[in-house]
Amino acid sequence: MNRRALLLVSLTALAAIPASVWTQGAQYPVEVIKPGKSAYTFPPGYQTPWDRIQIMVTAKMSPNLFVLHGSEGLDPAHPDASGGRVMALFGPDGVLLVDTENRQVAEKTLQAIRSFTNGPIKVVVNTHIHGDHTGANAFFAGQGAVIFSQENLRAEMVRPPPRANGEPAPAPDMAGVPVGTYTYNAAAPGQPAVTFNMNGETVDFIPMMPSHTAGDTIVRFRKANVIYIEDFYRNFGYPFADQGNGGSIKGMLDAVDLIEKLAGPDTTLVPGHGTLVKKQDLLPYRAMLVDILAKVKTLRDQGKSLKDVLASNLTAPYDKTTLGDTQQSKDRFITEVYDEVKDFPPIADGKRSMPSRR
Ligand SMILES: [Zn+2]
């Protein structure tokens, strides 16, 4: 529909036009490819076929702020769209990247960036340590980028916590370790630690309270009215706080509450996975966290074992509205809450000494 024709449409007819029609015009965001919504299954022993995964521009948040994400149905950790979202701000001042995707798709991520800019990759900010967000750090540092993150993320990377089975983590690739660091100031939540003025945009790196990990950062693009909110919120699978790296389910509540303050009603929130949302979409998630925390605490206070609590199927009321509600995802969530409501270890050097579980 052209502009002239559009003007002729009556207001009542306008209200009936689905939102998807509007995204075809100059309005942002434009979602090019949405994440998948199937119930994905993978055979035992399945290995991610990295050679088949494509990295594509899946959304445009402004004329020079694009979102990259991987293919659907191939990565069992993220079957709706492989890996973690990357955001790329580009223009005459060079490229600023939010996160770097999995190491195995580093070249493809760069190729996807090269489909819209030849500018030098100057700045990377890591929202949290996980490999789907930092895996290609060393590759992009090799392209000339300076990497920023919370000091805790650097600590998690340089001195990693033991794995969940108690075994020591492998040594880090020092070429991918962030060099520009800052800390979360509990006295001023939401205050940017770093601000970049690049390519007509103002970009704030806002360190978060321990939530998905103890080293989280959200990234605000003021002009585009967009915040990359990484993984303390998710709408594919149940919540995941990486407690070994200092994360906390209760901290995720605080993170949601901070977004309530930082975002306007129309601010587009870009989670690391799942669909793009607005802040009102975070409220049912918050309510679920509160509900599950209270129910698990009651059961644990009654002396129930983890096995008993898992068997109570507390997530049942949410299964219908939670995409990717696998048993593994539910059990991980409930186990975390169980660990958190009693004798939860403190954070030291960006990490917690969680009990190992085999
Ligand atoms: Zn992620």
PDB file of C-alpha atoms in Angstrom, residues 219-358:
ATOM      1  CA  VAL A 219      22.842  -2.127  26.061  1.00  0.00           C
ATOM      2  CA  ARG A 220      20.605   0.848  25.372  1.00  0.00           C
ATOM      3  CA  PHE A 221      20.389   2.562  21.975  1.00  0.00           C
ATOM      4  CA  ARG A 222      18.788   5.864  22.883  1.00  0.00           C
ATOM      5  CA  LYS A 223      17.834   7.130  19.429  1.00  0.00           C
ATOM      6  CA  ALA A 224      16.449   3.831  18.170  1.00  0.00           C
ATOM      7  CA  ASN A 225      14.620   3.372  21.511  1.00  0.00           C
ATOM      8  CA  VAL A 226      15.935  -0.164  21.860  1.00  0.00           C
ATOM      9  CA  ILE A 227      17.467  -2.062  24.777  1.00  0.00           C
ATOM     10  CA  TYR A 228      19.286  -5.369  24.362  1.00  0.00           C
ATOM     11  CA  ILE A 229      18.193  -7.158  27.561  1.00  0.00           C
ATOM     12  CA  GLU A 230      20.210 -10.382  27.105  1.00  0.00           C
ATOM     13  CA  ASP A 231      19.198 -13.521  28.979  1.00  0.00           C
ATOM     14  CA  PHE A 232      17.718 -12.650  32.406  1.00  0.00           C
ATOM     15  CA  TYR A 233      14.398 -12.750  30.561  1.00  0.00           C
ATOM     16  CA  ARG A 234      13.508 -15.499  28.133  1.00  0.00           C
ATOM     17  CA  ASN A 235      10.391 -16.594  26.329  1.00  0.00           C
ATOM     18  CA  PHE A 236      11.690 -19.859  24.892  1.00  0.00           C
ATOM     19  CA  GLY A 237      12.228 -22.352  27.707  1.00  0.00           C
ATOM     20  CA  TYR A 238      12.064 -21.671  31.456  1.00  0.00           C
ATOM     21  CA  PRO A 239      14.231 -19.049  33.214  1.00  0.00           C
ATOM     22  CA  PHE A 240      17.907 -19.811  33.614  1.00  0.00           C
ATOM     23  CA  ALA A 241      20.157 -18.173  36.183  1.00  0.00           C
ATOM     24  CA  ASP A 242      23.770 -19.316  35.888  1.00  0.00           C
ATOM     25  CA  GLN A 243      24.396 -19.546  39.614  1.00  0.00           C
ATOM     26  CA  GLY A 244      27.971 -20.828  39.268  1.00  0.00           C
ATOM     27  CA  ASN A 245      28.765 -17.590  37.457  1.00  0.00           C
ATOM     28  CA  GLY A 246      27.011 -15.559  40.173  1.00  0.00           C
ATOM     29  CA  GLY A 247      23.503 -15.549  38.689  1.00  0.00           C
ATOM     30  CA  SER A 248      20.324 -15.578  40.772  1.00  0.00           C
ATOM     31  CA  ILE A 249      16.616 -16.028  40.116  1.00  0.00           C
ATOM     32  CA  LYS A 250      15.825 -13.307  42.671  1.00  0.00           C
ATOM     33  CA  GLY A 251      18.275 -11.034  40.861  1.00  0.00           C
ATOM     34  CA  MET A 252      16.298 -11.648  37.668  1.00  0.00           C
ATOM     35  CA  LEU A 253      13.285 -10.125  39.433  1.00  0.00           C
ATOM     36  CA  ASP A 254      15.371  -7.037  40.209  1.00  0.00           C
ATOM     37  CA  ALA A 255      16.504  -6.957  36.587  1.00  0.00           C
ATOM     38  CA  VAL A 256      12.912  -6.999  35.328  1.00  0.00           C
ATOM     39  CA  ASP A 257      12.055  -4.184  37.763  1.00  0.00           C
ATOM     40  CA  LEU A 258      14.971  -2.103  36.493  1.00  0.00           C
ATOM     41  CA  ILE A 259      13.742  -2.517  32.909  1.00  0.00           C
ATOM     42  CA  GLU A 260      10.334  -1.306  34.084  1.00  0.00           C
ATOM     43  CA  LYS A 261      12.089   1.943  35.072  1.00  0.00           C
ATOM     44  CA  LEU A 262      14.471   2.259  32.114  1.00  0.00           C
ATOM     45  CA  ALA A 263      12.139   1.392  29.243  1.00  0.00           C
ATOM     46  CA  GLY A 264       9.200   3.330  27.892  1.00  0.00           C
ATOM     47  CA  PRO A 265       6.020   1.595  26.783  1.00  0.00           C
ATOM     48  CA  ASP A 266       7.230   1.583  23.161  1.00  0.00           C
ATOM     49  CA  THR A 267      10.866   0.683  23.793  1.00  0.00           C
ATOM     50  CA  THR A 268      11.735  -2.483  21.886  1.00  0.00           C
ATOM     51  CA  LEU A 269      13.461  -4.997  24.151  1.00  0.00           C
ATOM     52  CA  VAL A 270      15.794  -7.452  22.449  1.00  0.00           C
ATOM     53  CA  PRO A 271      16.294 -10.635  24.481  1.00  0.00           C
ATOM     54  CA  GLY A 272      19.287 -12.849  23.735  1.00  0.00           C
ATOM     55  CA  HIS A 273      16.798 -15.510  22.547  1.00  0.00           C
ATOM     56  CA  GLY A 274      13.101 -15.809  21.771  1.00  0.00           C
ATOM     57  CA  THR A 275      10.905 -13.055  20.385  1.00  0.00           C
ATOM     58  CA  LEU A 276      11.338  -9.277  20.574  1.00  0.00           C
ATOM     59  CA  VAL A 277       9.185  -7.805  23.348  1.00  0.00           C
ATOM     60  CA  LYS A 278       8.011  -4.642  25.113  1.00  0.00           C
ATOM     61  CA  LYS A 279       8.284  -4.128  28.846  1.00  0.00           C
ATOM     62  CA  GLN A 280       4.685  -5.139  29.520  1.00  0.00           C
ATOM     63  CA  ASP A 281       5.574  -8.604  28.182  1.00  0.00           C
ATOM     64  CA  LEU A 282       7.967  -9.036  31.123  1.00  0.00           C
ATOM     65  CA  LEU A 283       5.195  -8.872  33.713  1.00  0.00           C
ATOM     66  CA  PRO A 284       3.805 -12.432  33.385  1.00  0.00           C
ATOM     67  CA  TYR A 285       7.397 -13.670  33.527  1.00  0.00           C
ATOM     68  CA  ARG A 286       7.970 -11.687  36.711  1.00  0.00           C
ATOM     69  CA  ALA A 287       4.768 -13.071  38.225  1.00  0.00           C
ATOM     70  CA  MET A 288       5.880 -16.622  37.413  1.00  0.00           C
ATOM     71  CA  LEU A 289       9.248 -16.064  39.126  1.00  0.00           C
ATOM     72  CA  VAL A 290       7.518 -14.724  42.260  1.00  0.00           C
ATOM     73  CA  ASP A 291       5.031 -17.615  42.294  1.00  0.00           C
ATOM     74  CA  ILE A 292       7.628 -20.357  41.823  1.00  0.00           C
ATOM     75  CA  LEU A 293      10.027 -18.824  44.378  1.00  0.00           C
ATOM     76  CA  ALA A 294       7.254 -18.780  46.987  1.00  0.00           C
ATOM     77  CA  LYS A 295       6.018 -22.313  46.264  1.00  0.00           C
ATOM     78  CA  VAL A 296       9.485 -23.869  46.255  1.00  0.00           C
ATOM     79  CA  LYS A 297      10.390 -22.038  49.473  1.00  0.00           C
ATOM     80  CA  THR A 298       7.267 -23.387  51.187  1.00  0.00           C
ATOM     81  CA  LEU A 299       8.056 -26.957  50.118  1.00  0.00           C
ATOM     82  CA  ARG A 300      11.695 -26.690  51.099  1.00  0.00           C
ATOM     83  CA  ASP A 301      10.778 -25.171  54.476  1.00  0.00           C
ATOM     84  CA  GLN A 302       8.558 -28.253  54.970  1.00  0.00           C
ATOM     85  CA  GLY A 303      11.684 -30.368  54.520  1.00  0.00           C
ATOM     86  CA  LYS A 304      10.881 -31.639  51.017  1.00  0.00           C
ATOM     87  CA  SER A 305      13.810 -32.979  48.998  1.00  0.00           C
ATOM     88  CA  LEU A 306      14.717 -31.656  45.558  1.00  0.00           C
ATOM     89  CA  LYS A 307      13.293 -34.864  44.086  1.00  0.00           C
ATOM     90  CA  ASP A 308       9.957 -34.248  45.823  1.00  0.00           C
ATOM     91  CA  VAL A 309       9.857 -30.639  44.670  1.00  0.00           C
ATOM     92  CA  LEU A 310      10.620 -31.622  41.069  1.00  0.00           C
ATOM     93  CA  ALA A 311       7.853 -34.244  41.256  1.00  0.00           C
ATOM     94  CA  SER A 312       5.327 -31.571  42.329  1.00  0.00           C
ATOM     95  CA  ASN A 313       5.381 -30.205  38.755  1.00  0.00           C
ATOM     96  CA  LEU A 314       5.088 -26.590  39.909  1.00  0.00           C
ATOM     97  CA  THR A 315       5.542 -25.244  36.373  1.00  0.00           C
ATOM     98  CA  ALA A 316       2.387 -27.008  35.106  1.00  0.00           C
ATOM     99  CA  PRO A 317       0.278 -23.801  35.021  1.00  0.00           C
ATOM    100  CA  TYR A 318       2.884 -22.186  32.749  1.00  0.00           C
ATOM    101  CA  ASP A 319       3.544 -24.988  30.282  1.00  0.00           C
ATOM    102  CA  LYS A 320       0.877 -23.874  27.835  1.00  0.00           C
ATOM    103  CA  THR A 321       2.268 -20.363  27.557  1.00  0.00           C
ATOM    104  CA  THR A 322       5.953 -21.304  27.644  1.00  0.00           C
ATOM    105  CA  LEU A 323       7.459 -22.255  24.301  1.00  0.00           C
ATOM    106  CA  GLY A 324      10.268 -24.799  24.527  1.00  0.00           C
ATOM    107  CA  ASP A 325       8.956 -26.118  27.858  1.00  0.00           C
ATOM    108  CA  THR A 326      11.143 -29.237  27.908  1.00  0.00           C
ATOM    109  CA  GLN A 327      11.515 -31.359  31.027  1.00  0.00           C
ATOM    110  CA  GLN A 328      15.188 -30.396  31.169  1.00  0.00           C
ATOM    111  CA  SER A 329      14.324 -26.701  31.087  1.00  0.00           C
ATOM    112  CA  LYS A 330      11.709 -27.080  33.865  1.00  0.00           C
ATOM    113  CA  ASP A 331      13.952 -29.192  36.079  1.00  0.00           C
ATOM    114  CA  ARG A 332      16.870 -26.797  35.707  1.00  0.00           C
ATOM    115  CA  PHE A 333      14.680 -23.854  36.705  1.00  0.00           C
ATOM    116  CA  ILE A 334      13.139 -25.577  39.735  1.00  0.00           C
ATOM    117  CA  THR A 335      16.541 -26.897  40.863  1.00  0.00           C
ATOM    118  CA  GLU A 336      17.949 -23.385  40.758  1.00  0.00           C
ATOM    119  CA  VAL A 337      15.092 -22.007  42.817  1.00  0.00           C
ATOM    120  CA  TYR A 338      15.480 -24.888  45.294  1.00  0.00           C
ATOM    121  CA  ASP A 339      19.175 -24.091  45.698  1.00  0.00           C
ATOM    122  CA  GLU A 340      18.462 -20.403  46.066  1.00  0.00           C
ATOM    123  CA  VAL A 341      15.785 -20.346  48.783  1.00  0.00           C
ATOM    124  CA  LYS A 342      18.104 -21.776  51.461  1.00  0.00           C
ATOM    125  CA  ASP A 343      21.858 -21.528  52.176  1.00  0.00           C
ATOM    126  CA  PHE A 344      22.586 -19.800  48.855  1.00  0.00           C
ATOM    127  CA  PRO A 345      26.362 -19.200  48.629  1.00  0.00           C
ATOM    128  CA  PRO A 346      27.538 -15.573  48.251  1.00  0.00           C
ATOM    129  CA  ILE A 347      29.298 -14.211  45.159  1.00  0.00           C
ATOM    130  CA  ALA A 348      33.085 -14.107  45.258  1.00  0.00           C
ATOM    131  CA  ASP A 349      35.151 -12.925  42.289  1.00  0.00           C
ATOM    132  CA  GLY A 350      32.035 -13.015  40.098  1.00  0.00           C
ATOM    133  CA  LYS A 351      31.194 -16.630  41.000  1.00  0.00           C
ATOM    134  CA  ARG A 352      29.393 -18.833  43.541  1.00  0.00           C
ATOM    135  CA  SER A 353      30.592 -22.159  44.934  1.00  0.00           C
ATOM    136  CA  MET A 354      27.470 -24.127  44.079  1.00  0.00           C
ATOM    137  CA  PRO A 355      27.139 -27.771  45.170  1.00  0.00           C
ATOM    138  CA  SER A 356      28.132 -30.003  42.256  1.00  0.00           C
ATOM    139  CA  ARG A 357      25.468 -32.335  40.863  1.00  0.00           C
ATOM    140  CA  ARG A 358      26.217 -35.324  38.724  1.00  0.00           C
TER     141      ARG A 358
END
